[in-house]
mmCIF file of C-alpha atoms in Angstrom:
data_model
loop_
_atom_site.group_PDB
_atom_site.id
_atom_site.type_symbol
_atom_site.label_atom_id
_atom_site.label_comp_id
_atom_site.label_asym_id
_atom_site.label_seq_id
_atom_site.Cartn_x
_atom_site.Cartn_y
_atom_site.Cartn_z
ATOM 1 C CA UNK A 1021 2.657 -6.470 -55.332
ATOM 2 C CA UNK A 1022 0.705 -3.245 -55.809
ATOM 3 C CA UNK A 1023 -2.449 -5.276 -55.906
ATOM 4 C CA UNK A 1024 -1.526 -6.829 -52.564
ATOM 5 C CA UNK A 1025 -0.937 -3.429 -50.974
ATOM 6 C CA UNK A 1026 -4.044 -1.890 -52.511
ATOM 7 C CA UNK A 1027 -6.088 -4.831 -51.370
ATOM 8 C CA UNK A 1028 -4.844 -4.294 -47.850
ATOM 9 C CA UNK A 1029 -5.947 -0.673 -47.908
ATOM 10 C CA UNK A 1030 -9.568 -1.215 -48.904
ATOM 11 C CA UNK A 1031 -12.226 -1.285 -46.230
ATOM 12 C CA UNK A 1032 -14.980 -3.798 -46.002
ATOM 13 C CA UNK A 1033 -17.873 -1.573 -47.019
ATOM 14 C CA UNK A 1034 -21.600 -1.560 -46.720
ATOM 15 C CA UNK A 1035 -23.486 0.925 -48.880
ATOM 16 C CA UNK A 1036 -26.531 2.500 -47.228
ATOM 17 C CA UNK A 1037 -27.359 4.754 -50.147
ATOM 18 C CA UNK A 1038 -26.167 6.095 -53.459
ATOM 19 C CA UNK A 1039 -24.320 9.060 -52.034
ATOM 20 C CA UNK A 1040 -20.640 8.247 -51.298
ATOM 21 C CA UNK A 1041 -21.129 9.544 -47.769
ATOM 22 C CA UNK A 1042 -23.677 6.844 -47.039
ATOM 23 C CA UNK A 1043 -21.094 4.088 -46.793
ATOM 24 C CA UNK A 1044 -20.179 2.235 -43.609
ATOM 25 C CA UNK A 1045 -16.723 0.814 -43.031
ATOM 26 C CA UNK A 1046 -17.939 -2.387 -41.437
ATOM 27 C CA UNK A 1047 -14.478 -3.548 -40.413
ATOM 28 C CA UNK A 1048 -13.639 -0.286 -38.592
ATOM 29 C CA UNK A 1049 -16.973 -0.299 -36.818
ATOM 30 C CA UNK A 1050 -16.668 -3.974 -35.921
ATOM 31 C CA UNK A 1051 -13.181 -3.722 -34.450
ATOM 32 C CA UNK A 1052 -14.007 -0.536 -32.638
ATOM 33 C CA UNK A 1053 -17.007 -2.245 -31.089
ATOM 34 C CA UNK A 1054 -14.813 -5.199 -30.221
ATOM 35 C CA UNK A 1055 -12.304 -2.895 -28.520
ATOM 36 C CA UNK A 1056 -15.148 -1.123 -26.722
ATOM 37 C CA UNK A 1057 -16.584 -4.429 -25.525
ATOM 38 C CA UNK A 1058 -13.245 -5.682 -24.250
ATOM 39 C CA UNK A 1059 -12.559 -2.372 -22.546
ATOM 40 C CA UNK A 1060 -16.015 -2.117 -20.983
ATOM 41 C CA UNK A 1061 -16.059 -5.763 -19.949
ATOM 42 C CA UNK A 1062 -12.771 -5.494 -18.090
ATOM 43 C CA UNK A 1063 -13.310 -2.011 -16.696
ATOM 44 C CA UNK A 1064 -16.920 -2.336 -15.563
ATOM 45 C CA UNK A 1065 -16.332 -5.815 -14.171
ATOM 46 C CA UNK A 1066 -13.392 -4.593 -12.117
ATOM 47 C CA UNK A 1067 -15.425 -1.583 -11.039
ATOM 48 C CA UNK A 1068 -18.328 -3.784 -9.943
ATOM 49 C CA UNK A 1069 -16.085 -6.040 -7.929
ATOM 50 C CA UNK A 1070 -13.783 -3.305 -6.733
ATOM 51 C CA UNK A 1071 -13.138 -3.395 -3.034
ATOM 52 C CA UNK A 1072 -11.477 -0.931 -0.745
ATOM 53 C CA UNK A 1073 -9.839 -3.884 0.989
ATOM 54 C CA UNK A 1074 -6.967 -5.852 -0.493
ATOM 55 C CA UNK A 1075 -7.374 -5.571 -4.282
ATOM 56 C CA UNK A 1076 -6.812 -8.382 -6.749
ATOM 57 C CA UNK A 1077 -4.110 -8.209 -9.376
ATOM 58 C CA UNK A 1078 -6.439 -7.042 -12.150
ATOM 59 C CA UNK A 1079 -7.979 -4.433 -9.892
ATOM 60 C CA UNK A 1080 -4.472 -3.284 -8.958
ATOM 61 C CA UNK A 1081 -3.517 -2.909 -12.598
ATOM 62 C CA UNK A 1082 -6.688 -0.990 -13.456
ATOM 63 C CA UNK A 1083 -6.316 1.134 -10.346
ATOM 64 C CA UNK A 1084 -2.786 2.081 -11.334
ATOM 65 C CA UNK A 1085 -4.040 3.401 -14.675
ATOM 66 C CA UNK A 1086 -7.017 5.073 -13.022
ATOM 67 C CA UNK A 1087 -4.825 6.813 -10.470
ATOM 68 C CA UNK A 1088 -2.393 7.874 -13.168
ATOM 69 C CA UNK A 1089 -5.163 9.400 -15.285
ATOM 70 C CA UNK A 1090 -6.811 10.925 -12.224
ATOM 71 C CA UNK A 1091 -3.497 12.536 -11.279
ATOM 72 C CA UNK A 1092 -3.065 13.945 -14.784
ATOM 73 C CA UNK A 1093 -6.568 15.397 -14.787
ATOM 74 C CA UNK A 1094 -6.179 16.931 -11.329
ATOM 75 C CA UNK A 1095 -2.853 18.445 -12.369
ATOM 76 C CA UNK A 1096 -4.255 19.981 -15.531
ATOM 77 C CA UNK A 1097 -7.854 20.809 -14.770
ATOM 78 C CA UNK A 1098 -8.282 23.051 -11.752
ATOM 79 C CA UNK A 1099 -11.885 22.486 -10.959
ATOM 80 C CA UNK A 1100 -14.242 19.687 -10.298
ATOM 81 C CA UNK A 1101 -15.533 17.627 -13.174
ATOM 82 C CA UNK A 1102 -17.090 14.210 -13.166
ATOM 83 C CA UNK A 1103 -16.672 13.966 -16.900
ATOM 84 C CA UNK A 1104 -13.056 14.628 -17.792
ATOM 85 C CA UNK A 1105 -11.337 11.760 -15.989
ATOM 86 C CA UNK A 1106 -13.688 8.974 -17.170
ATOM 87 C CA UNK A 1107 -13.568 10.452 -20.666
ATOM 88 C CA UNK A 1108 -9.794 10.500 -20.561
ATOM 89 C CA UNK A 1109 -9.475 6.890 -19.477
ATOM 90 C CA UNK A 1110 -12.030 5.860 -22.080
ATOM 91 C CA UNK A 1111 -9.967 7.559 -24.761
ATOM 92 C CA UNK A 1112 -6.781 5.964 -23.529
ATOM 93 C CA UNK A 1113 -8.283 2.486 -23.237
ATOM 94 C CA UNK A 1114 -10.164 2.565 -26.516
ATOM 95 C CA UNK A 1115 -7.421 4.124 -28.579
ATOM 96 C CA UNK A 1116 -4.829 1.797 -27.099
ATOM 97 C CA UNK A 1117 -6.913 -1.299 -27.786
ATOM 98 C CA UNK A 1118 -7.713 -0.182 -31.324
ATOM 99 C CA UNK A 1119 -4.063 0.644 -31.948
ATOM 100 C CA UNK A 1120 -3.135 -2.722 -30.501
ATOM 101 C CA UNK A 1121 -4.808 -4.440 -33.444
ATOM 102 C CA UNK A 1122 -1.711 -3.347 -35.331
ATOM 103 C CA UNK A 1123 0.354 -5.773 -33.234
ATOM 104 C CA UNK A 1124 -1.431 -8.749 -34.742
ATOM 105 C CA UNK A 1125 0.562 -9.906 -37.758
ATOM 106 C CA UNK A 1126 -0.747 -7.937 -40.665
ATOM 107 C CA UNK A 1127 -2.063 -10.832 -42.752
ATOM 108 C CA UNK A 1128 -3.580 -13.075 -40.108
ATOM 109 C CA UNK A 1129 -7.020 -11.582 -39.755
ATOM 110 C CA UNK A 1130 -7.491 -10.465 -43.386
ATOM 111 C CA UNK A 1131 -6.386 -13.896 -44.646
ATOM 112 C CA UNK A 1132 -8.668 -15.682 -42.162
ATOM 113 C CA UNK A 1133 -11.521 -13.438 -43.174
ATOM 114 C CA UNK A 1134 -10.739 -14.081 -46.810
ATOM 115 C CA UNK A 1135 -10.939 -17.809 -46.175
ATOM 116 C CA UNK A 1136 -14.300 -17.212 -44.534
ATOM 117 C CA UNK A 1137 -15.547 -15.372 -47.595
ATOM 118 C CA UNK A 1138 -14.976 -11.778 -46.536
ATOM 119 C CA UNK A 1139 -13.068 -10.084 -49.284
ATOM 120 C CA UNK A 1140 -11.684 -6.975 -47.615
ATOM 121 C CA UNK A 1141 -10.688 -6.425 -44.015
ATOM 122 C CA UNK A 1142 -8.699 -3.684 -42.291
ATOM 123 C CA UNK A 1143 -8.246 -4.495 -38.661
ATOM 124 C CA UNK A 1144 -6.910 -1.218 -37.207
ATOM 125 C CA UNK A 1145 -9.847 1.162 -36.724
ATOM 126 C CA UNK A 1146 -7.543 4.067 -35.853
ATOM 127 C CA UNK A 1147 -5.903 3.720 -39.265
ATOM 128 C CA UNK A 1148 -9.282 4.750 -40.663
ATOM 129 C CA UNK A 1149 -9.728 8.515 -40.808
ATOM 130 C CA UNK A 1150 -13.432 8.114 -40.022
ATOM 131 C CA UNK A 1151 -12.722 6.672 -36.586
ATOM 132 C CA UNK A 1152 -10.265 9.330 -35.550
ATOM 133 C CA UNK A 1153 -12.390 12.174 -36.931
ATOM 134 C CA UNK A 1154 -15.441 10.738 -35.198
ATOM 135 C CA UNK A 1155 -13.653 10.755 -31.862
ATOM 136 C CA UNK A 1156 -12.050 14.141 -32.453
ATOM 137 C CA UNK A 1157 -15.450 15.626 -33.295
ATOM 138 C CA UNK A 1158 -16.850 14.253 -30.062
ATOM 139 C CA UNK A 1159 -14.011 15.926 -28.214
ATOM 140 C CA UNK A 1160 -14.681 19.106 -30.212
ATOM 141 C CA UNK A 1161 -18.339 19.100 -29.183
ATOM 142 C CA UNK A 1162 -17.375 18.494 -25.570
ATOM 143 C CA UNK A 1163 -14.957 21.429 -25.690
ATOM 144 C CA UNK A 1164 -17.794 23.726 -26.786
ATOM 145 C CA UNK A 1165 -20.111 22.234 -24.178
ATOM 146 C CA UNK A 1166 -17.517 22.800 -21.478
ATOM 147 C CA UNK A 1167 -16.966 26.385 -22.591
ATOM 148 C CA UNK A 1168 -20.672 27.181 -22.418
ATOM 149 C CA UNK A 1169 -21.108 25.323 -19.146
ATOM 150 C CA UNK A 1170 -18.304 27.128 -17.357
ATOM 151 C CA UNK A 1171 -18.703 30.596 -18.828
ATOM 152 C CA UNK A 1172 -22.379 30.751 -19.681
ATOM 153 C CA UNK A 1173 -23.713 31.309 -23.202
ATOM 154 C CA UNK A 1174 -22.992 35.047 -23.095
ATOM 155 C CA UNK A 1175 -19.472 34.705 -21.773
ATOM 156 C CA UNK A 1176 -18.724 31.955 -24.232
ATOM 157 C CA UNK A 1177 -19.710 33.935 -27.294
ATOM 158 C CA UNK A 1178 -18.273 37.156 -25.942
ATOM 159 C CA UNK A 1179 -14.898 35.486 -25.768
ATOM 160 C CA UNK A 1180 -15.114 34.775 -29.496
ATOM 161 C CA UNK A 1181 -14.743 38.475 -30.268
ATOM 162 C CA UNK A 1182 -12.848 39.834 -27.247
ATOM 163 C CA UNK A 1183 -9.972 37.408 -26.721
ATOM 164 C CA UNK A 1184 -7.063 37.685 -27.137
ATOM 165 C CA UNK A 1185 -6.777 41.260 -28.566
ATOM 166 C CA UNK A 1186 -9.664 42.924 -26.752
ATOM 167 C CA UNK A 1187 -12.874 44.313 -28.296
ATOM 168 C CA UNK A 1188 -10.993 46.525 -30.761
ATOM 169 C CA UNK A 1189 -9.576 43.545 -32.593
ATOM 170 C CA UNK A 1190 -12.886 41.739 -32.905
ATOM 171 C CA UNK A 1191 -12.486 40.468 -36.507
ATOM 172 C CA UNK A 1192 -8.987 39.204 -35.826
ATOM 173 C CA UNK A 1193 -10.188 37.593 -32.621
ATOM 174 C CA UNK A 1194 -13.013 35.828 -34.359
ATOM 175 C CA UNK A 1195 -10.788 34.617 -37.154
ATOM 176 C CA UNK A 1196 -8.139 33.342 -34.741
ATOM 177 C CA UNK A 1197 -10.726 31.635 -32.630
ATOM 178 C CA UNK A 1198 -12.333 29.884 -35.567
ATOM 179 C CA UNK A 1199 -8.976 28.655 -36.820
ATOM 180 C CA UNK A 1200 -8.043 27.500 -33.333
ATOM 181 C CA UNK A 1201 -11.268 25.597 -32.901
ATOM 182 C CA UNK A 1202 -11.017 24.023 -36.335
ATOM 183 C CA UNK A 1203 -7.412 23.036 -35.932
ATOM 184 C CA UNK A 1204 -7.906 21.133 -32.707
ATOM 185 C CA UNK A 1205 -10.073 18.258 -33.940
ATOM 186 C CA UNK A 1206 -8.142 18.223 -37.180
ATOM 187 C CA UNK A 1207 -4.754 17.867 -35.492
ATOM 188 C CA UNK A 1208 -6.123 15.337 -32.991
ATOM 189 C CA UNK A 1209 -7.580 13.106 -35.655
ATOM 190 C CA UNK A 1210 -4.859 13.495 -38.261
ATOM 191 C CA UNK A 1211 -2.020 12.839 -35.812
ATOM 192 C CA UNK A 1212 -3.506 9.550 -34.645
ATOM 193 C CA UNK A 1213 -4.607 8.528 -38.117
ATOM 194 C CA UNK A 1214 -1.271 9.424 -39.684
ATOM 195 C CA UNK A 1215 0.747 7.456 -37.155
ATOM 196 C CA UNK A 1216 -1.400 4.375 -37.345
ATOM 197 C CA UNK A 1217 -1.793 4.461 -41.113
ATOM 198 C CA UNK A 1218 1.937 4.806 -41.575
ATOM 199 C CA UNK A 1219 2.573 2.035 -39.083
ATOM 200 C CA UNK A 1220 0.194 -0.279 -40.857
ATOM 201 C CA UNK A 1221 1.674 0.589 -44.211
ATOM 202 C CA UNK A 1222 5.156 -0.277 -42.995
ATOM 203 C CA UNK A 1223 3.885 -3.605 -41.712
ATOM 204 C CA UNK A 1224 2.412 -4.220 -45.147
ATOM 205 C CA UNK A 1225 5.702 -3.294 -46.804
ATOM 206 C CA UNK A 1226 7.573 -5.652 -44.486
ATOM 207 C CA UNK A 1227 5.091 -8.360 -45.411
ATOM 208 C CA UNK A 1228 5.726 -7.656 -49.091
ATOM 209 C CA UNK A 1229 9.415 -8.573 -48.687
ATOM 210 C CA UNK A 1230 8.669 -12.261 -49.136
ATOM 211 C CA UNK A 1231 5.504 -11.891 -51.185
ATOM 212 C CA UNK A 1232 5.265 -14.728 -53.691
ATOM 213 C CA UNK A 1233 8.613 -16.160 -52.552
ATOM 214 C CA UNK A 1234 9.474 -19.718 -53.459
ATOM 215 C CA UNK A 1235 11.848 -22.142 -51.811
ATOM 216 C CA UNK A 1236 14.047 -22.535 -54.915
ATOM 217 C CA UNK A 1237 14.792 -18.822 -55.254
ATOM 218 C CA UNK A 1238 17.971 -17.511 -53.604
ATOM 219 C CA UNK A 1239 16.356 -14.165 -52.765
ATOM 220 C CA UNK A 1240 13.957 -15.916 -50.416
ATOM 221 C CA UNK A 1241 16.813 -16.926 -48.132
ATOM 222 C CA UNK A 1242 18.110 -13.387 -48.025
ATOM 223 C CA UNK A 1243 14.785 -11.652 -47.674
ATOM 224 C CA UNK A 1244 13.253 -13.938 -45.056
ATOM 225 C CA UNK A 1245 15.763 -13.164 -42.271
ATOM 226 C CA UNK A 1246 15.634 -9.492 -43.198
ATOM 227 C CA UNK A 1247 11.883 -9.612 -43.019
ATOM 228 C CA UNK A 1248 12.053 -11.239 -39.608
ATOM 229 C CA UNK A 1249 14.448 -8.616 -38.268
ATOM 230 C CA UNK A 1250 12.518 -5.725 -39.787
ATOM 231 C CA UNK A 1251 9.210 -7.084 -38.503
ATOM 232 C CA UNK A 1252 10.621 -7.627 -35.031
ATOM 233 C CA UNK A 1253 12.179 -4.174 -34.801
ATOM 234 C CA UNK A 1254 9.146 -2.375 -36.155
ATOM 235 C CA UNK A 1255 6.735 -4.302 -33.891
ATOM 236 C CA UNK A 1256 8.830 -3.527 -30.837
ATOM 237 C CA UNK A 1257 9.025 0.112 -31.800
ATOM 238 C CA UNK A 1258 5.330 0.183 -32.559
ATOM 239 C CA UNK A 1259 4.491 -0.840 -28.993
ATOM 240 C CA UNK A 1260 5.824 2.567 -28.005
ATOM 241 C CA UNK A 1261 3.978 4.316 -30.799
ATOM 242 C CA UNK A 1262 0.554 2.894 -30.029
ATOM 243 C CA UNK A 1263 0.865 3.674 -26.313
ATOM 244 C CA UNK A 1264 2.233 7.125 -26.978
ATOM 245 C CA UNK A 1265 -0.499 7.978 -29.482
ATOM 246 C CA UNK A 1266 -3.216 6.847 -27.071
ATOM 247 C CA UNK A 1267 -1.596 8.932 -24.356
ATOM 248 C CA UNK A 1268 -1.294 12.007 -26.585
ATOM 249 C CA UNK A 1269 -4.932 11.828 -27.659
ATOM 250 C CA UNK A 1270 -5.976 11.563 -24.000
ATOM 251 C CA UNK A 1271 -3.635 14.270 -22.772
ATOM 252 C CA UNK A 1272 -4.630 16.764 -25.458
ATOM 253 C CA UNK A 1273 -8.292 16.138 -24.730
ATOM 254 C CA UNK A 1274 -7.706 16.918 -21.049
ATOM 255 C CA UNK A 1275 -5.753 20.044 -21.941
ATOM 256 C CA UNK A 1276 -8.348 21.283 -24.454
ATOM 257 C CA UNK A 1277 -11.203 20.732 -22.015
ATOM 258 C CA UNK A 1278 -9.296 22.501 -19.242
ATOM 259 C CA UNK A 1279 -8.579 25.428 -21.529
ATOM 260 C CA UNK A 1280 -12.214 25.609 -22.542
ATOM 261 C CA UNK A 1281 -13.260 25.836 -18.894
ATOM 262 C CA UNK A 1282 -10.785 28.604 -18.068
ATOM 263 C CA UNK A 1283 -11.405 32.263 -18.668
ATOM 264 C CA UNK A 1284 -9.064 33.971 -21.057
ATOM 265 C CA UNK B 53 -9.680 7.923 -47.963
ATOM 266 C CA UNK B 54 -13.346 8.565 -48.066
ATOM 267 C CA UNK B 55 -15.052 10.358 -45.268
ATOM 268 C CA UNK B 56 -18.426 8.778 -44.711
ATOM 269 C CA UNK B 57 -21.108 7.891 -42.224
ATOM 270 C CA UNK B 58 -18.687 5.587 -40.394
ATOM 271 C CA UNK B 59 -17.451 8.629 -38.534
ATOM 272 C CA UNK B 60 -20.874 9.238 -37.030
ATOM 273 C CA UNK B 61 -21.134 5.650 -35.839
ATOM 274 C CA UNK B 62 -17.607 5.744 -34.413
ATOM 275 C CA UNK B 63 -18.330 9.017 -32.662
ATOM 276 C CA UNK B 64 -21.554 7.762 -31.147
ATOM 277 C CA UNK B 65 -19.916 4.524 -30.056
ATOM 278 C CA UNK B 66 -17.161 6.517 -28.418
ATOM 279 C CA UNK B 67 -19.677 8.702 -26.601
ATOM 280 C CA UNK B 68 -21.597 5.650 -25.439
ATOM 281 C CA UNK B 69 -18.503 3.971 -24.059
ATOM 282 C CA UNK B 70 -17.398 7.155 -22.312
ATOM 283 C CA UNK B 71 -20.878 7.525 -20.797
ATOM 284 C CA UNK B 72 -20.899 3.934 -19.542
ATOM 285 C CA UNK B 73 -17.468 4.341 -18.027
ATOM 286 C CA UNK B 74 -18.502 7.599 -16.386
ATOM 287 C CA UNK B 75 -21.691 6.071 -15.046
ATOM 288 C CA UNK B 76 -20.750 2.553 -14.004
ATOM 289 C CA UNK B 77 -16.984 2.283 -14.020
ATOM 290 C CA UNK B 78 -15.007 5.253 -12.862
ATOM 291 C CA UNK B 79 -16.906 6.198 -9.666
ATOM 292 C CA UNK B 80 -16.660 2.664 -8.260
ATOM 293 C CA UNK B 81 -12.940 2.368 -8.828
ATOM 294 C CA UNK B 82 -11.995 5.861 -7.708
ATOM 295 C CA UNK B 83 -14.349 5.405 -4.734
ATOM 296 C CA UNK B 84 -12.624 2.180 -3.747
ATOM 297 C CA UNK B 85 -9.233 3.846 -4.095
ATOM 298 C CA UNK B 86 -10.213 6.819 -1.985
ATOM 299 C CA UNK B 87 -11.817 4.595 0.629
ATOM 300 C CA UNK B 88 -8.679 2.481 0.802
ATOM 301 C CA UNK B 89 -6.549 5.595 1.100
ATOM 302 C CA UNK B 90 -8.735 6.706 4.000
ATOM 303 C CA UNK B 91 -8.480 3.267 5.606
ATOM 304 C CA UNK B 92 -4.717 3.286 5.301
ATOM 305 C CA UNK B 93 -4.589 6.791 6.713
ATOM 306 C CA UNK B 94 -6.800 5.776 9.635
ATOM 307 C CA UNK B 95 -4.702 2.661 10.191
ATOM 308 C CA UNK B 96 -1.500 4.677 10.292
ATOM 309 C CA UNK B 97 -3.043 7.154 12.705
ATOM 310 C CA UNK B 98 -4.244 4.297 14.922
ATOM 311 C CA UNK B 99 -0.791 2.751 14.875
ATOM 312 C CA UNK B 100 0.713 6.095 15.876
ATOM 313 C CA UNK B 101 -1.827 6.405 18.665
ATOM 314 C CA UNK B 102 -1.059 2.862 19.848
ATOM 315 C CA UNK B 103 2.647 3.605 19.887
ATOM 316 C CA UNK B 104 2.059 6.696 21.981
ATOM 317 C CA UNK B 105 -0.185 4.768 24.402
ATOM 318 C CA UNK B 106 2.434 2.051 24.696
ATOM 319 C CA UNK B 107 5.132 4.610 25.490
ATOM 320 C CA UNK B 108 2.991 6.220 28.162
ATOM 321 C CA UNK B 109 2.087 2.845 29.678
ATOM 322 C CA UNK B 110 5.733 1.859 29.703
ATOM 323 C CA UNK B 111 6.780 5.061 31.460
ATOM 324 C CA UNK B 112 3.956 4.558 33.959
ATOM 325 C CA UNK B 113 5.162 1.020 34.524
ATOM 326 C CA UNK B 114 8.673 2.307 35.150
ATOM 327 C CA UNK B 115 7.302 4.756 37.693
ATOM 328 C CA UNK B 116 5.405 2.008 39.536
ATOM 329 C CA UNK B 117 8.431 -0.258 39.475
ATOM 330 C CA UNK B 118 10.663 2.474 40.861
ATOM 331 C CA UNK B 119 8.203 3.195 43.656
ATOM 332 C CA UNK B 120 7.886 -0.494 44.526
ATOM 333 C CA UNK B 121 11.645 -0.866 44.613
ATOM 334 C CA UNK B 122 12.036 2.137 46.896
ATOM 335 C CA UNK B 123 9.353 0.820 49.198
ATOM 336 C CA UNK B 124 10.937 -2.638 49.314
ATOM 337 C CA UNK B 125 14.348 -1.231 50.154
ATOM 338 C CA UNK B 126 12.756 0.895 52.916
ATOM 339 C CA UNK B 127 11.088 -2.148 54.401
ATOM 340 C CA UNK B 128 14.344 -4.068 54.309
ATOM 341 C CA UNK B 129 16.246 -1.261 56.022
ATOM 342 C CA UNK B 130 13.676 -1.080 58.741
ATOM 343 C CA UNK B 131 13.687 -4.864 59.190
ATOM 344 C CA UNK B 132 17.483 -4.916 59.419
ATOM 345 C CA UNK B 133 17.454 -2.233 62.051
ATOM 346 C CA UNK B 134 14.790 -4.035 64.043
ATOM 347 C CA UNK B 135 16.660 -7.295 63.745
ATOM 348 C CA UNK B 136 19.821 -5.674 65.080
ATOM 349 C CA UNK B 137 17.941 -4.225 68.012
ATOM 350 C CA UNK B 138 16.362 -7.610 68.837
ATOM 351 C CA UNK B 139 19.717 -9.387 68.696
ATOM 352 C CA UNK B 140 21.302 -6.709 70.859
ATOM 353 C CA UNK B 141 18.543 -6.931 73.447
ATOM 354 C CA UNK B 142 18.703 -10.730 73.491
ATOM 355 C CA UNK B 143 22.441 -10.556 74.087
ATOM 356 C CA UNK B 144 22.141 -8.183 77.046
ATOM 357 C CA UNK B 145 19.225 -10.185 78.451
ATOM 358 C CA UNK B 146 21.198 -13.415 78.193
ATOM 359 C CA UNK B 147 24.230 -11.903 79.895
ATOM 360 C CA UNK B 148 22.070 -10.515 82.728
ATOM 361 C CA UNK B 149 20.308 -13.831 83.174
ATOM 362 C CA UNK B 150 23.640 -15.705 83.219
ATOM 363 C CA UNK B 151 25.025 -13.382 85.845
ATOM 364 C CA UNK B 152 21.911 -13.742 87.939
ATOM 365 C CA UNK B 153 22.009 -17.529 87.731
ATOM 366 C CA UNK B 154 25.713 -17.546 88.487
ATOM 367 C CA UNK B 155 25.108 -15.442 91.637
ATOM 368 C CA UNK B 156 22.312 -17.769 92.733
ATOM 369 C CA UNK B 157 24.568 -20.808 92.226
ATOM 370 C CA UNK B 158 27.431 -19.212 94.123
ATOM 371 C CA UNK B 159 25.126 -18.348 97.035
ATOM 372 C CA UNK B 160 23.731 -21.891 97.046
ATOM 373 C CA UNK B 161 27.201 -23.370 97.025
ATOM 374 C CA UNK B 162 28.210 -21.210 99.936
ATOM 375 C CA UNK B 163 25.113 -22.135 101.881
ATOM 376 C CA UNK B 164 25.753 -25.818 101.188
ATOM 377 C CA UNK B 165 29.383 -25.545 102.247
ATOM 378 C CA UNK B 166 28.390 -23.724 105.402
ATOM 379 C CA UNK B 167 25.818 -26.335 106.224
ATOM 380 C CA UNK B 168 28.314 -29.155 105.612
ATOM 381 C CA UNK B 169 30.834 -27.497 107.852
ATOM 382 C CA UNK B 170 28.188 -27.101 110.559
ATOM 383 C CA UNK B 171 27.242 -30.771 110.248
ATOM 384 C CA UNK B 172 30.904 -31.763 110.382
ATOM 385 C CA UNK B 173 31.427 -29.682 113.441
ATOM 386 C CA UNK B 174 28.468 -31.321 115.160
ATOM 387 C CA UNK B 175 29.750 -34.785 114.268
ATOM 388 C CA UNK B 176 33.279 -33.900 115.474
ATOM 389 C CA UNK B 177 31.799 -32.700 118.736
ATOM 390 C CA UNK B 178 29.833 -35.908 119.098
ATOM 391 C CA UNK B 179 32.944 -37.925 118.285
ATOM 392 C CA UNK B 180 34.882 -35.984 120.851
ATOM 393 C CA UNK B 181 32.212 -36.562 123.386
ATOM 394 C CA UNK B 182 32.143 -40.267 122.487
ATOM 395 C CA UNK B 183 35.948 -40.497 122.719
ATOM 396 C CA UNK B 184 35.932 -38.712 126.024
ATOM 397 C CA UNK B 185 33.294 -41.103 127.268
ATOM 398 C CA UNK B 186 35.405 -44.076 126.222
ATOM 399 C CA UNK B 187 38.472 -42.485 127.852
ATOM 400 C CA UNK B 188 36.656 -41.832 130.948
ATOM 401 C CA UNK B 189 35.002 -45.258 131.099
ATOM 402 C CA UNK B 190 38.199 -47.248 130.548
ATOM 403 C CA UNK B 191 41.312 -45.920 132.034
ATOM 404 C CA UNK B 192 43.808 -46.793 129.610
ATOM 405 C CA UNK B 193 47.440 -45.754 129.542
ATOM 406 C CA UNK B 194 48.028 -42.293 128.438
ATOM 407 C CA UNK B 195 50.546 -43.200 125.875
ATOM 408 C CA UNK B 196 48.156 -45.444 124.090
ATOM 409 C CA UNK B 197 45.443 -42.834 124.152
ATOM 410 C CA UNK B 198 47.643 -40.042 123.039
ATOM 411 C CA UNK B 199 48.099 -41.536 119.665
ATOM 412 C CA UNK B 200 44.407 -42.057 119.288
ATOM 413 C CA UNK B 201 43.651 -38.520 120.297
ATOM 414 C CA UNK B 202 46.213 -37.113 117.954
ATOM 415 C CA UNK B 203 44.568 -38.970 115.139
ATOM 416 C CA UNK B 204 41.262 -37.535 116.108
ATOM 417 C CA UNK B 205 42.565 -34.040 116.303
ATOM 418 C CA UNK B 206 44.164 -34.345 112.907
ATOM 419 C CA UNK B 207 40.930 -35.572 111.477
ATOM 420 C CA UNK B 208 39.018 -32.615 112.830
ATOM 421 C CA UNK B 209 41.571 -30.107 111.689
ATOM 422 C CA UNK B 210 41.370 -31.357 108.149
#
């Protein structure tokens, strides 16, 4: 049983060098690229064919999301930015699609891959800390870029030592600011990772309920219905979780970028 | 949980997707939405304008109708008055003509009667003359003649 769980938590890896850092999680990268392709294919195709006349059903659906995100950005960010809204919808779409991999029964893809000769496979890229940290770092860089762009280099660095306690509290200001900046990408990435990792783990534990079960054992007939109910309930609940997590990541990014553009 | 180079790849991929969306996706869709919003706004304004034009045309139509009705009723009044006058005049004319013709007829009748009487008188005179002649020519007994003469006289007197 522990072997089963452990096996489920190992990434398909590709070593680029001797250093542990030089390892690629091929499965995370692959499924993220898959999500990106699906997202781009649908979104760009709709955008290309988008008409201001009577829209098709797909265009309507995409437009609803676009308008929703656009409304959120306009509410939060008081200024004009060509970047925030597309970034926000990219985050929402990508994170949602990656999270959605969790909806596929937990053994299907790994077992199929195993049959095809791939030993390890984890299908939820957001349950890999590397994915969430990678995205959070991008957001972090954008926050700094936005700060410099809207306040100028001087204003940006001046704020490091003057806000929020004024010039007299410069060391405290700097310390607070550094913590604040460090905490943002950390909380962004860890929140998403934690939720998805836990969700995946619970799916694995539900799968374990009938691991190695045989038809002549009584426990099988007790555990199987329980497994069905537990799997159903957790999957239904998880639909909320994956949407909510995608939304939170997007919303916090919008808020952070807006804050970075505003003067303190 | 090992942090490794995967995070760089994931970050770059994320950036790339965001850039593509920003470049080729978002502007088209938001543009279409805004254009449609403008179209709908224009359409609503046009509809409002049309409604206003319709109301004004309808009130104008009412005005024209009212004027036409007033004019028609004026014409009818005038026609009725004229008609009454014509009838009245015809009546008086007819009565006058009747009276005139009656007078003419009466005069004619009188003339005729007068002439007839004159003719009768002449004939009576001739008859008398003829009777006298006969009396004179044949001397007949008075008694026999008296009856004859009486008859004659009665005839004339009638």
